[in-house]
Structures are given as structure tokens and as C-alpha cells.
Amino acid sequence: MLVSEVMTSPALSLPLGATLDDVVELLGGSRISAVPVVDDAGRCVGIVSEADVLREPLPRDPRAHLRASAAVPGASRTLEQIMTPDPTCVASTEDCAEVAAQFAASGFKSLPVVDEGQLVGMVSRSDILRAMSVSNSALADAVNRAFTSAGLPARGFLVQAGHVSVTPTDDGLDDAVVAVISTVPGVRSVRVG
């Protein structure tokens, strides 16, 4: 699977100069965990996440304490002061397998997708997981379409929870069949035999 097949596009974003209040409203209202920050030319120059927002002081609830605490000043910081500059980005042509490994290694929940310097979308762990959770019948239909599109002769195959077993033949096309099936979103493995 390619990032372009699973990403959310267009991506929500915020301009430089936005406030912490703008971030809270967008993250909370859109139910997303991070938002890219773009400059006037549409280039991704930063990212701000829920964790960045939660580092800012919140007012304490006096019901949870024996005595009232001091008031917390209102949020006046700009996005530039709390965002992570120069975020890790991926291209829409990248392999989701590599992006999934990057998510696992880094702990990131989502990454901006940038092509030719422009923000084109966001890809998240849940985007990749959703693409992997295709029903057996829908995946079988997609594999059949892939065979037709690639001009390959029909083959017998079985789909089980994203794993495809292909009936072997002596037509010499096993490698091509595996390659075509491997491009179908939702396929987790392919084996001949």
C-alpha cells in the first residue's frame, strides 16, 4: 500500500501566527491528535500535537484541592512557541510498511504528507490499520480487479484476514502475480501454494 491510498486529504492545517486557543479548538473539535502548521506558501513548517497543548498549564479545579490555587494566566502564546518545527514528513508515494515501522519506532500517531514541498495530507496509525481491516470478500474483489487491470490470467486464490494464498500454476507468472497482489490495499501477505 502506498501512503496516497490511505492518507486523509486535504489535511487540516493552521497558519503560522495561530494561537493556542486555535489549536485547542481544531484538535478538540476535529478529533485529531496533531495538526500541521503551514507558512503562506503552503509548506509544512511545523506540527502541534495534543501532547504539545497539554504541556501548557491548565487551571486547577479547586474541588480537587484543600485550598484554592493561584489563577493560571490566559493562553497568549503563539503556535510558533509550542509547535515542533521542521517535523518528520512522508511523501504520498512512500510504502505504508515503512511508515508503519516509523510509527512503531517513533511513537508518532500521525505524520504530514508532503509532495514537492506542499502539504497534501496526513497519514495516521489508524489510517493504516483501517486499510488493513478489509473484509475477505472486499479484498477478494480488489484482488480480482488487480488481476484484470494488470492483464494477468485469472488464478484461484483464497483470502483470509488479509492473507492471500494463490493456487500455483506452470505459467511462469508467479512472481508477477505476487507483485500485483502485494499492491492491493489490505493485503498483509501473499504466498503461492
Short mmCIF file of N, CA and C in Angstrom, two decimals:
data_model
loop_
_atom_site.label_atom_id
_atom_site.label_comp_id
_atom_site.label_asym_id
_atom_site.label_seq_id
_atom_site.Cartn_x
_atom_site.Cartn_y
_atom_site.Cartn_z
N MET A 1 0.84 -1.18 0.00
CA MET A 1 0.00 0.00 0.00
C MET A 1 0.88 1.24 0.00
N LEU A 2 0.44 2.21 -0.71
CA LEU A 2 1.12 3.49 -0.72
C LEU A 2 0.40 4.46 0.21
N VAL A 3 1.12 5.43 0.73
CA VAL A 3 0.54 6.43 1.62
C VAL A 3 -0.64 7.12 0.95
N SER A 4 -0.53 7.39 -0.35
CA SER A 4 -1.62 8.08 -1.06
C SER A 4 -2.93 7.32 -1.01
N GLU A 5 -2.87 6.00 -0.81
CA GLU A 5 -4.07 5.18 -0.79
C GLU A 5 -4.78 5.18 0.57
N VAL A 6 -4.12 5.65 1.61
CA VAL A 6 -4.72 5.60 2.94
C VAL A 6 -4.79 6.96 3.64
N MET A 7 -4.06 7.95 3.14
CA MET A 7 -3.96 9.24 3.84
C MET A 7 -5.28 10.00 3.80
N THR A 8 -5.41 10.96 4.71
CA THR A 8 -6.53 11.89 4.73
C THR A 8 -6.09 13.12 3.95
N SER A 9 -6.88 13.46 2.94
CA SER A 9 -6.53 14.60 2.10
C SER A 9 -7.80 15.31 1.67
N PRO A 10 -7.82 16.62 1.71
CA PRO A 10 -6.76 17.51 2.15
C PRO A 10 -6.64 17.46 3.68
N ALA A 11 -5.50 17.85 4.16
CA ALA A 11 -5.25 17.86 5.60
C ALA A 11 -5.72 19.17 6.20
N LEU A 12 -6.25 19.08 7.41
CA LEU A 12 -6.50 20.30 8.17
C LEU A 12 -5.14 20.87 8.54
N SER A 13 -5.02 22.16 8.60
CA SER A 13 -3.76 22.79 8.98
C SER A 13 -4.05 24.13 9.63
N LEU A 14 -3.03 24.68 10.26
CA LEU A 14 -3.12 26.00 10.85
C LEU A 14 -1.99 26.86 10.31
N PRO A 15 -2.23 28.16 10.16
CA PRO A 15 -1.16 29.06 9.69
C PRO A 15 -0.24 29.46 10.83
N LEU A 16 0.97 29.83 10.49
CA LEU A 16 1.86 30.45 11.49
C LEU A 16 1.13 31.64 12.07
N GLY A 17 1.32 31.88 13.34
CA GLY A 17 0.66 33.01 13.98
C GLY A 17 -0.65 32.64 14.64
N ALA A 18 -1.13 31.41 14.42
CA ALA A 18 -2.34 30.97 15.11
C ALA A 18 -2.05 30.89 16.61
N THR A 19 -3.08 30.89 17.41
CA THR A 19 -2.91 30.89 18.87
C THR A 19 -3.14 29.50 19.44
N LEU A 20 -2.81 29.36 20.70
CA LEU A 20 -3.08 28.12 21.41
C LEU A 20 -4.57 27.82 21.41
N ASP A 21 -5.38 28.85 21.54
CA ASP A 21 -6.84 28.66 21.50
C ASP A 21 -7.28 28.07 20.16
N ASP A 22 -6.68 28.54 19.06
CA ASP A 22 -7.00 28.00 17.74
C ASP A 22 -6.66 26.51 17.67
N VAL A 23 -5.52 26.14 18.26
CA VAL A 23 -5.09 24.75 18.26
C VAL A 23 -6.06 23.89 19.04
N VAL A 24 -6.40 24.33 20.24
CA VAL A 24 -7.32 23.58 21.10
C VAL A 24 -8.65 23.37 20.39
N GLU A 25 -9.17 24.43 19.78
CA GLU A 25 -10.45 24.34 19.09
C GLU A 25 -10.39 23.34 17.93
N LEU A 26 -9.32 23.38 17.14
CA LEU A 26 -9.21 22.49 15.98
C LEU A 26 -8.99 21.03 16.42
N LEU A 27 -8.05 20.81 17.34
CA LEU A 27 -7.78 19.44 17.78
C LEU A 27 -9.00 18.83 18.47
N GLY A 28 -9.61 19.58 19.37
CA GLY A 28 -10.76 19.07 20.10
C GLY A 28 -11.99 18.90 19.23
N GLY A 29 -12.22 19.85 18.36
CA GLY A 29 -13.41 19.81 17.51
C GLY A 29 -13.33 18.83 16.37
N SER A 30 -12.13 18.53 15.92
CA SER A 30 -11.97 17.63 14.77
C SER A 30 -11.61 16.22 15.16
N ARG A 31 -11.33 16.03 16.45
CA ARG A 31 -10.94 14.71 16.95
C ARG A 31 -9.72 14.16 16.23
N ILE A 32 -8.72 15.02 16.06
CA ILE A 32 -7.44 14.61 15.52
C ILE A 32 -6.38 14.83 16.59
N SER A 33 -5.26 14.15 16.48
CA SER A 33 -4.26 14.22 17.54
C SER A 33 -3.12 15.20 17.24
N ALA A 34 -3.02 15.65 16.00
CA ALA A 34 -1.96 16.59 15.62
C ALA A 34 -2.40 17.36 14.38
N VAL A 35 -1.86 18.56 14.25
CA VAL A 35 -2.19 19.38 13.08
C VAL A 35 -0.91 20.02 12.56
N PRO A 36 -0.71 19.95 11.23
CA PRO A 36 0.46 20.61 10.66
C PRO A 36 0.30 22.12 10.64
N VAL A 37 1.43 22.79 10.68
CA VAL A 37 1.47 24.25 10.62
C VAL A 37 2.12 24.61 9.29
N VAL A 38 1.46 25.47 8.53
CA VAL A 38 1.96 25.83 7.21
C VAL A 38 2.27 27.31 7.12
N ASP A 39 3.23 27.65 6.25
CA ASP A 39 3.52 29.06 6.00
C ASP A 39 2.62 29.56 4.89
N ASP A 40 2.82 30.81 4.48
CA ASP A 40 1.96 31.41 3.45
C ASP A 40 2.02 30.69 2.12
N ALA A 41 3.11 29.97 1.85
CA ALA A 41 3.27 29.25 0.59
C ALA A 41 2.73 27.82 0.66
N GLY A 42 2.17 27.42 1.81
CA GLY A 42 1.62 26.07 1.94
C GLY A 42 2.64 25.02 2.32
N ARG A 43 3.85 25.44 2.70
CA ARG A 43 4.88 24.49 3.12
C ARG A 43 4.68 24.14 4.58
N CYS A 44 4.86 22.87 4.90
CA CYS A 44 4.72 22.40 6.29
C CYS A 44 5.97 22.81 7.06
N VAL A 45 5.81 23.70 8.02
CA VAL A 45 6.95 24.21 8.78
C VAL A 45 6.95 23.75 10.23
N GLY A 46 5.88 23.07 10.63
CA GLY A 46 5.80 22.59 11.99
C GLY A 46 4.61 21.68 12.18
N ILE A 47 4.52 21.14 13.38
CA ILE A 47 3.36 20.32 13.75
C ILE A 47 3.11 20.56 15.23
N VAL A 48 1.86 20.57 15.60
CA VAL A 48 1.50 20.71 17.00
C VAL A 48 0.55 19.57 17.35
N SER A 49 0.82 18.93 18.48
CA SER A 49 0.06 17.74 18.87
C SER A 49 -0.69 17.99 20.18
N GLU A 50 -1.51 17.03 20.52
CA GLU A 50 -2.20 17.08 21.81
C GLU A 50 -1.19 17.20 22.95
N ALA A 51 -0.09 16.46 22.84
CA ALA A 51 0.94 16.49 23.89
C ALA A 51 1.53 17.90 24.04
N ASP A 52 1.73 18.60 22.92
CA ASP A 52 2.24 19.97 22.98
C ASP A 52 1.27 20.87 23.74
N VAL A 53 -0.01 20.71 23.47
CA VAL A 53 -1.03 21.53 24.13
C VAL A 53 -1.09 21.21 25.62
N LEU A 54 -0.99 19.93 25.96
CA LEU A 54 -1.11 19.53 27.37
C LEU A 54 0.10 19.93 28.20
N ARG A 55 1.19 20.35 27.56
CA ARG A 55 2.34 20.88 28.31
C ARG A 55 2.06 22.27 28.86
N GLU A 56 1.07 22.93 28.28
CA GLU A 56 0.70 24.27 28.75
C GLU A 56 -0.10 24.13 30.04
N PRO A 57 0.07 25.08 30.99
CA PRO A 57 -0.63 24.97 32.26
C PRO A 57 -2.15 25.09 32.10
N LEU A 58 -2.86 24.22 32.80
CA LEU A 58 -4.31 24.26 32.84
C LEU A 58 -4.74 24.81 34.20
N PRO A 59 -5.89 25.44 34.26
CA PRO A 59 -6.35 25.90 35.57
C PRO A 59 -6.68 24.69 36.45
N ARG A 60 -6.33 24.77 37.72
CA ARG A 60 -6.62 23.68 38.65
C ARG A 60 -8.07 23.78 39.11
N ASP A 61 -8.67 22.65 39.33
CA ASP A 61 -10.04 22.60 39.83
C ASP A 61 -9.99 22.67 41.35
N PRO A 62 -10.56 23.71 41.97
CA PRO A 62 -10.46 23.85 43.43
C PRO A 62 -11.14 22.70 44.19
N ARG A 63 -12.05 21.98 43.56
CA ARG A 63 -12.72 20.86 44.23
C ARG A 63 -11.77 19.71 44.50
N ALA A 64 -10.67 19.65 43.77
CA ALA A 64 -9.71 18.56 43.92
C ALA A 64 -8.61 18.89 44.94
N HIS A 65 -8.64 20.10 45.50
CA HIS A 65 -7.59 20.55 46.41
C HIS A 65 -8.21 21.13 47.68
N LEU A 66 -7.45 21.10 48.76
CA LEU A 66 -7.97 21.61 50.02
C LEU A 66 -8.13 23.12 50.01
N ARG A 67 -7.30 23.78 49.24
CA ARG A 67 -7.41 25.23 49.18
C ARG A 67 -7.30 25.69 47.73
N ALA A 68 -7.82 26.84 47.49
CA ALA A 68 -7.81 27.39 46.12
C ALA A 68 -6.37 27.62 45.67
N SER A 69 -6.12 27.38 44.40
CA SER A 69 -4.79 27.63 43.85
C SER A 69 -4.79 28.93 43.07
N ALA A 70 -3.60 29.40 42.79
CA ALA A 70 -3.46 30.66 42.05
C ALA A 70 -4.04 30.50 40.65
N ALA A 71 -4.57 31.56 40.13
CA ALA A 71 -5.13 31.55 38.78
C ALA A 71 -4.02 31.36 37.76
N VAL A 72 -4.36 30.69 36.69
CA VAL A 72 -3.42 30.49 35.58
C VAL A 72 -3.70 31.57 34.56
N PRO A 73 -2.66 32.27 34.09
CA PRO A 73 -2.90 33.32 33.09
C PRO A 73 -3.49 32.73 31.81
N GLY A 74 -4.25 33.54 31.10
CA GLY A 74 -4.86 33.10 29.84
C GLY A 74 -3.82 32.73 28.80
N ALA A 75 -4.24 31.91 27.87
CA ALA A 75 -3.34 31.45 26.82
C ALA A 75 -3.07 32.58 25.83
N SER A 76 -1.82 32.98 25.74
CA SER A 76 -1.48 34.05 24.81
C SER A 76 -0.30 33.65 23.92
N ARG A 77 0.21 32.44 24.13
CA ARG A 77 1.36 32.00 23.34
C ARG A 77 0.91 31.72 21.90
N THR A 78 1.84 31.90 21.00
CA THR A 78 1.53 31.63 19.60
C THR A 78 1.86 30.18 19.28
N LEU A 79 1.38 29.76 18.17
CA LEU A 79 1.64 28.40 17.69
C LEU A 79 3.13 28.17 17.51
N GLU A 80 3.84 29.16 17.03
CA GLU A 80 5.29 29.03 16.83
C GLU A 80 6.02 28.70 18.13
N GLN A 81 5.48 29.14 19.26
CA GLN A 81 6.13 28.90 20.54
C GLN A 81 5.89 27.48 21.08
N ILE A 82 4.85 26.82 20.63
CA ILE A 82 4.58 25.48 21.16
C ILE A 82 4.74 24.35 20.15
N MET A 83 4.78 24.68 18.85
CA MET A 83 4.86 23.63 17.84
C MET A 83 6.26 23.02 17.78
N THR A 84 6.33 21.85 17.17
CA THR A 84 7.61 21.22 16.87
C THR A 84 7.98 21.69 15.46
N PRO A 85 9.09 22.44 15.31
CA PRO A 85 9.46 22.91 13.97
C PRO A 85 10.09 21.79 13.15
N ASP A 86 10.07 21.97 11.84
CA ASP A 86 10.68 21.01 10.90
C ASP A 86 10.27 19.58 11.21
N PRO A 87 8.97 19.28 11.13
CA PRO A 87 8.50 17.95 11.51
C PRO A 87 8.94 16.87 10.53
N THR A 88 8.94 15.65 11.00
CA THR A 88 9.16 14.50 10.13
C THR A 88 7.95 14.41 9.20
N CYS A 89 8.21 14.32 7.91
CA CYS A 89 7.14 14.23 6.92
C CYS A 89 7.38 13.02 6.04
N VAL A 90 6.34 12.56 5.36
CA VAL A 90 6.46 11.46 4.40
C VAL A 90 5.88 11.92 3.08
N ALA A 91 6.24 11.22 2.01
CA ALA A 91 5.69 11.51 0.68
C ALA A 91 4.51 10.59 0.41
N SER A 92 3.63 11.01 -0.46
CA SER A 92 2.45 10.21 -0.77
C SER A 92 2.82 8.91 -1.49
N THR A 93 4.02 8.86 -2.06
CA THR A 93 4.47 7.67 -2.79
C THR A 93 5.20 6.66 -1.91
N GLU A 94 5.33 6.96 -0.61
CA GLU A 94 6.04 6.04 0.28
C GLU A 94 5.20 4.81 0.58
N ASP A 95 5.88 3.73 0.91
CA ASP A 95 5.26 2.46 1.25
C ASP A 95 4.73 2.52 2.67
N CYS A 96 3.48 2.13 2.86
CA CYS A 96 2.88 2.14 4.21
C CYS A 96 3.61 1.21 5.17
N ALA A 97 4.27 0.18 4.65
CA ALA A 97 5.03 -0.72 5.52
C ALA A 97 6.16 0.05 6.21
N GLU A 98 6.82 0.92 5.46
CA GLU A 98 7.91 1.72 6.04
C GLU A 98 7.37 2.78 7.00
N VAL A 99 6.23 3.36 6.66
CA VAL A 99 5.64 4.38 7.53
C VAL A 99 5.15 3.72 8.83
N ALA A 100 4.58 2.52 8.74
CA ALA A 100 4.13 1.80 9.93
C ALA A 100 5.33 1.51 10.84
N ALA A 101 6.44 1.11 10.26
CA ALA A 101 7.65 0.85 11.06
C ALA A 101 8.13 2.14 11.72
N GLN A 102 8.01 3.25 11.00
CA GLN A 102 8.39 4.55 11.55
C GLN A 102 7.47 4.93 12.72
N PHE A 103 6.17 4.68 12.59
CA PHE A 103 5.24 4.93 13.68
C PHE A 103 5.63 4.10 14.91
N ALA A 104 5.92 2.83 14.68
CA ALA A 104 6.27 1.94 15.79
C ALA A 104 7.55 2.38 16.49
N ALA A 105 8.53 2.82 15.72
CA ALA A 105 9.83 3.20 16.30
C ALA A 105 9.78 4.57 16.99
N SER A 106 8.97 5.48 16.48
CA SER A 106 8.99 6.86 16.98
C SER A 106 7.92 7.17 18.02
N GLY A 107 6.83 6.44 17.97
CA GLY A 107 5.70 6.77 18.84
C GLY A 107 4.78 7.83 18.26
N PHE A 108 5.10 8.35 17.07
CA PHE A 108 4.22 9.33 16.43
C PHE A 108 2.87 8.68 16.16
N LYS A 109 1.81 9.48 16.23
CA LYS A 109 0.47 8.98 15.91
C LYS A 109 0.09 9.33 14.47
N SER A 110 0.66 10.41 13.96
CA SER A 110 0.36 10.83 12.59
C SER A 110 1.53 11.64 12.04
N LEU A 111 1.60 11.69 10.71
CA LEU A 111 2.67 12.43 10.04
C LEU A 111 2.09 13.23 8.88
N PRO A 112 2.62 14.44 8.66
CA PRO A 112 2.21 15.20 7.48
C PRO A 112 2.71 14.51 6.21
N VAL A 113 1.90 14.59 5.16
CA VAL A 113 2.28 14.06 3.85
C VAL A 113 2.60 15.26 2.97
N VAL A 114 3.82 15.30 2.46
CA VAL A 114 4.30 16.44 1.69
C VAL A 114 4.84 15.97 0.35
N ASP A 115 4.36 16.59 -0.72
CA ASP A 115 4.86 16.31 -2.07
C ASP A 115 5.33 17.63 -2.67
N GLU A 116 6.53 17.63 -3.20
CA GLU A 116 7.11 18.81 -3.84
C GLU A 116 7.00 20.04 -2.93
N GLY A 117 7.24 19.84 -1.63
CA GLY A 117 7.26 20.92 -0.68
C GLY A 117 5.90 21.37 -0.18
N GLN A 118 4.81 20.80 -0.70
CA GLN A 118 3.46 21.23 -0.32
C GLN A 118 2.76 20.16 0.51
N LEU A 119 2.06 20.60 1.53
CA LEU A 119 1.26 19.71 2.36
C LEU A 119 0.09 19.18 1.53
N VAL A 120 -0.02 17.85 1.40
CA VAL A 120 -1.10 17.26 0.61
C VAL A 120 -2.01 16.38 1.45
N GLY A 121 -1.62 16.08 2.69
CA GLY A 121 -2.47 15.24 3.52
C GLY A 121 -1.80 14.91 4.84
N MET A 122 -2.46 14.03 5.58
CA MET A 122 -1.94 13.49 6.83
C MET A 122 -2.16 11.98 6.79
N VAL A 123 -1.22 11.24 7.34
CA VAL A 123 -1.39 9.80 7.46
C VAL A 123 -1.22 9.45 8.94
N SER A 124 -2.09 8.59 9.43
CA SER A 124 -2.05 8.22 10.84
C SER A 124 -1.96 6.71 10.99
N ARG A 125 -1.64 6.31 12.21
CA ARG A 125 -1.61 4.88 12.51
C ARG A 125 -2.98 4.27 12.22
N SER A 126 -4.03 4.98 12.60
CA SER A 126 -5.37 4.42 12.38
C SER A 126 -5.72 4.34 10.90
N ASP A 127 -5.19 5.24 10.06
CA ASP A 127 -5.41 5.13 8.61
C ASP A 127 -4.87 3.81 8.09
N ILE A 128 -3.66 3.46 8.52
CA ILE A 128 -3.04 2.22 8.06
C ILE A 128 -3.79 1.01 8.61
N LEU A 129 -4.17 1.06 9.88
CA LEU A 129 -4.92 -0.06 10.46
C LEU A 129 -6.26 -0.25 9.77
N ARG A 130 -6.96 0.84 9.45
CA ARG A 130 -8.24 0.73 8.74
C ARG A 130 -8.06 0.07 7.39
N ALA A 131 -6.99 0.42 6.69
CA ALA A 131 -6.74 -0.17 5.37
C ALA A 131 -6.43 -1.66 5.47
N MET A 132 -5.88 -2.06 6.60
CA MET A 132 -5.56 -3.48 6.80
C MET A 132 -6.78 -4.30 7.20
N SER A 133 -7.86 -3.66 7.59
CA SER A 133 -9.02 -4.39 8.10
C SER A 133 -10.14 -4.51 7.07
N VAL A 134 -9.78 -4.87 5.86
CA VAL A 134 -10.73 -5.04 4.77
C VAL A 134 -11.36 -6.43 4.89
N SER A 135 -12.65 -6.52 4.63
CA SER A 135 -13.32 -7.82 4.70
C SER A 135 -12.75 -8.76 3.63
N ASN A 136 -12.87 -10.05 3.88
CA ASN A 136 -12.36 -11.05 2.93
C ASN A 136 -13.00 -10.89 1.55
N SER A 137 -14.31 -10.66 1.50
CA SER A 137 -14.98 -10.55 0.20
C SER A 137 -14.55 -9.28 -0.54
N ALA A 138 -14.43 -8.17 0.17
CA ALA A 138 -13.99 -6.93 -0.48
C ALA A 138 -12.56 -7.06 -0.96
N LEU A 139 -11.71 -7.73 -0.19
CA LEU A 139 -10.33 -7.92 -0.60
C LEU A 139 -10.24 -8.86 -1.80
N ALA A 140 -11.06 -9.89 -1.83
CA ALA A 140 -11.08 -10.80 -2.98
C ALA A 140 -11.50 -10.05 -4.25
N ASP A 141 -12.50 -9.17 -4.13
CA ASP A 141 -12.92 -8.36 -5.28
C ASP A 141 -11.78 -7.46 -5.74
N ALA A 142 -11.08 -6.85 -4.81
CA ALA A 142 -9.97 -5.96 -5.16
C ALA A 142 -8.84 -6.73 -5.82
N VAL A 143 -8.56 -7.94 -5.35
CA VAL A 143 -7.52 -8.77 -5.98
C VAL A 143 -7.93 -9.13 -7.41
N ASN A 144 -9.19 -9.49 -7.61
CA ASN A 144 -9.67 -9.79 -8.97
C ASN A 144 -9.53 -8.58 -9.88
N ARG A 145 -9.88 -7.39 -9.37
CA ARG A 145 -9.71 -6.16 -10.18
C ARG A 145 -8.25 -5.92 -10.51
N ALA A 146 -7.37 -6.20 -9.57
CA ALA A 146 -5.93 -6.01 -9.80
C ALA A 146 -5.43 -6.95 -10.88
N PHE A 147 -5.89 -8.21 -10.87
CA PHE A 147 -5.52 -9.16 -11.93
C PHE A 147 -5.97 -8.63 -13.29
N THR A 148 -7.22 -8.20 -13.37
CA THR A 148 -7.77 -7.70 -14.63
C THR A 148 -7.00 -6.47 -15.10
N SER A 149 -6.76 -5.53 -14.19
CA SER A 149 -6.06 -4.30 -14.53
C SER A 149 -4.64 -4.57 -15.02
N ALA A 150 -3.99 -5.58 -14.45
CA ALA A 150 -2.61 -5.91 -14.84
C ALA A 150 -2.56 -6.83 -16.06
N GLY A 151 -3.72 -7.27 -16.54
CA GLY A 151 -3.75 -8.14 -17.71
C GLY A 151 -3.29 -9.56 -17.41
N LEU A 152 -3.37 -9.97 -16.16
CA LEU A 152 -2.96 -11.32 -15.78
C LEU A 152 -4.13 -12.29 -15.95
N PRO A 153 -3.83 -13.53 -16.30
CA PRO A 153 -4.91 -14.52 -16.39
C PRO A 153 -5.47 -14.79 -14.98
N ALA A 154 -6.72 -15.18 -14.93
CA ALA A 154 -7.35 -15.47 -13.64
C ALA A 154 -6.62 -16.60 -12.95
N ARG A 155 -6.55 -16.51 -11.64
CA ARG A 155 -5.91 -17.54 -10.80
C ARG A 155 -6.87 -17.86 -9.67
N GLY A 156 -6.78 -19.05 -9.18
CA GLY A 156 -7.51 -19.38 -7.97
C GLY A 156 -6.74 -18.82 -6.78
N PHE A 157 -7.47 -18.29 -5.82
CA PHE A 157 -6.81 -17.78 -4.61
C PHE A 157 -7.82 -17.80 -3.47
N LEU A 158 -7.29 -17.75 -2.27
CA LEU A 158 -8.09 -17.72 -1.06
C LEU A 158 -7.63 -16.54 -0.22
N VAL A 159 -8.59 -15.77 0.28
CA VAL A 159 -8.28 -14.61 1.13
C VAL A 159 -8.76 -14.92 2.54
N GLN A 160 -7.89 -14.76 3.49
CA GLN A 160 -8.25 -14.99 4.89
C GLN A 160 -7.58 -13.90 5.75
N ALA A 161 -8.38 -12.96 6.23
CA ALA A 161 -7.91 -11.90 7.13
C ALA A 161 -6.70 -11.15 6.58
N GLY A 162 -6.73 -10.82 5.30
CA GLY A 162 -5.65 -10.05 4.68
C GLY A 162 -4.52 -10.88 4.10
N HIS A 163 -4.55 -12.18 4.33
CA HIS A 163 -3.52 -13.08 3.81
C HIS A 163 -4.07 -13.78 2.58
N VAL A 164 -3.32 -13.74 1.48
CA VAL A 164 -3.79 -14.30 0.22
C VAL A 164 -2.92 -15.50 -0.15
N SER A 165 -3.59 -16.63 -0.37
CA SER A 165 -2.91 -17.85 -0.85
C SER A 165 -3.33 -18.06 -2.29
N VAL A 166 -2.36 -18.13 -3.18
CA VAL A 166 -2.61 -18.24 -4.61
C VAL A 166 -2.33 -19.66 -5.07
N THR A 167 -3.22 -20.20 -5.89
CA THR A 167 -3.02 -21.53 -6.46
C THR A 167 -1.87 -21.48 -7.45
N PRO A 168 -0.87 -22.35 -7.28
CA PRO A 168 0.27 -22.33 -8.22
C PRO A 168 -0.14 -22.88 -9.59
N THR A 169 0.51 -22.34 -10.62
CA THR A 169 0.36 -22.86 -11.99
C THR A 169 1.74 -22.92 -12.61
N ASP A 170 1.81 -23.46 -13.82
CA ASP A 170 3.10 -23.54 -14.50
C ASP A 170 3.21 -22.50 -15.62
N ASP A 171 2.52 -21.35 -15.45
CA ASP A 171 2.55 -20.33 -16.49
C ASP A 171 3.74 -19.38 -16.37
N GLY A 172 4.55 -19.53 -15.33
CA GLY A 172 5.73 -18.69 -15.15
C GLY A 172 5.43 -17.30 -14.65
N LEU A 173 4.22 -17.06 -14.21
CA LEU A 173 3.83 -15.71 -13.79
C LEU A 173 3.71 -15.56 -12.27
N ASP A 174 4.21 -16.52 -11.52
CA ASP A 174 4.05 -16.45 -10.06
C ASP A 174 4.61 -15.16 -9.47
N ASP A 175 5.79 -14.75 -9.89
CA ASP A 175 6.38 -13.52 -9.35
C ASP A 175 5.53 -12.29 -9.68
N ALA A 176 5.00 -12.23 -10.90
CA ALA A 176 4.15 -11.12 -11.30
C ALA A 176 2.85 -11.12 -10.50
N VAL A 177 2.29 -12.30 -10.28
CA VAL A 177 1.05 -12.43 -9.51
C VAL A 177 1.27 -11.93 -8.08
N VAL A 178 2.36 -12.36 -7.47
CA VAL A 178 2.67 -11.92 -6.10
C VAL A 178 2.85 -10.41 -6.06
N ALA A 179 3.56 -9.86 -7.03
CA ALA A 179 3.80 -8.41 -7.07
C ALA A 179 2.49 -7.64 -7.21
N VAL A 180 1.61 -8.09 -8.09
CA VAL A 180 0.34 -7.38 -8.29
C VAL A 180 -0.53 -7.47 -7.04
N ILE A 181 -0.65 -8.65 -6.46
CA ILE A 181 -1.48 -8.81 -5.26
C ILE A 181 -0.93 -7.97 -4.11
N SER A 182 0.38 -7.87 -4.02
CA SER A 182 1.01 -7.11 -2.92
C SER A 182 0.68 -5.62 -2.96
N THR A 183 0.23 -5.12 -4.11
CA THR A 183 -0.11 -3.70 -4.21
C THR A 183 -1.54 -3.40 -3.77
N VAL A 184 -2.33 -4.42 -3.52
CA VAL A 184 -3.74 -4.21 -3.17
C VAL A 184 -3.85 -3.78 -1.71
N PRO A 185 -4.46 -2.60 -1.46
CA PRO A 185 -4.61 -2.17 -0.06
C PRO A 185 -5.39 -3.19 0.76
N GLY A 186 -4.85 -3.54 1.90
CA GLY A 186 -5.47 -4.51 2.78
C GLY A 186 -4.78 -5.86 2.77
N VAL A 187 -3.96 -6.12 1.74
CA VAL A 187 -3.23 -7.39 1.67
C VAL A 187 -2.06 -7.31 2.66
N ARG A 188 -2.01 -8.31 3.53
CA ARG A 188 -0.94 -8.34 4.55
C ARG A 188 0.15 -9.31 4.18
N SER A 189 -0.18 -10.34 3.41
CA SER A 189 0.84 -11.28 2.93
C SER A 189 0.30 -12.01 1.72
N VAL A 190 1.24 -12.52 0.90
CA VAL A 190 0.87 -13.30 -0.29
C VAL A 190 1.80 -14.51 -0.34
N ARG A 191 1.21 -15.66 -0.60
CA ARG A 191 2.04 -16.83 -0.81
C ARG A 191 1.44 -17.67 -1.93
N VAL A 192 2.31 -18.30 -2.69
CA VAL A 192 1.89 -19.20 -3.75
C VAL A 192 1.99 -20.60 -3.20
N GLY A 193 0.91 -21.34 -3.31
CA GLY A 193 0.92 -22.73 -2.84
C GLY A 193 0.00 -22.98 -1.70
#
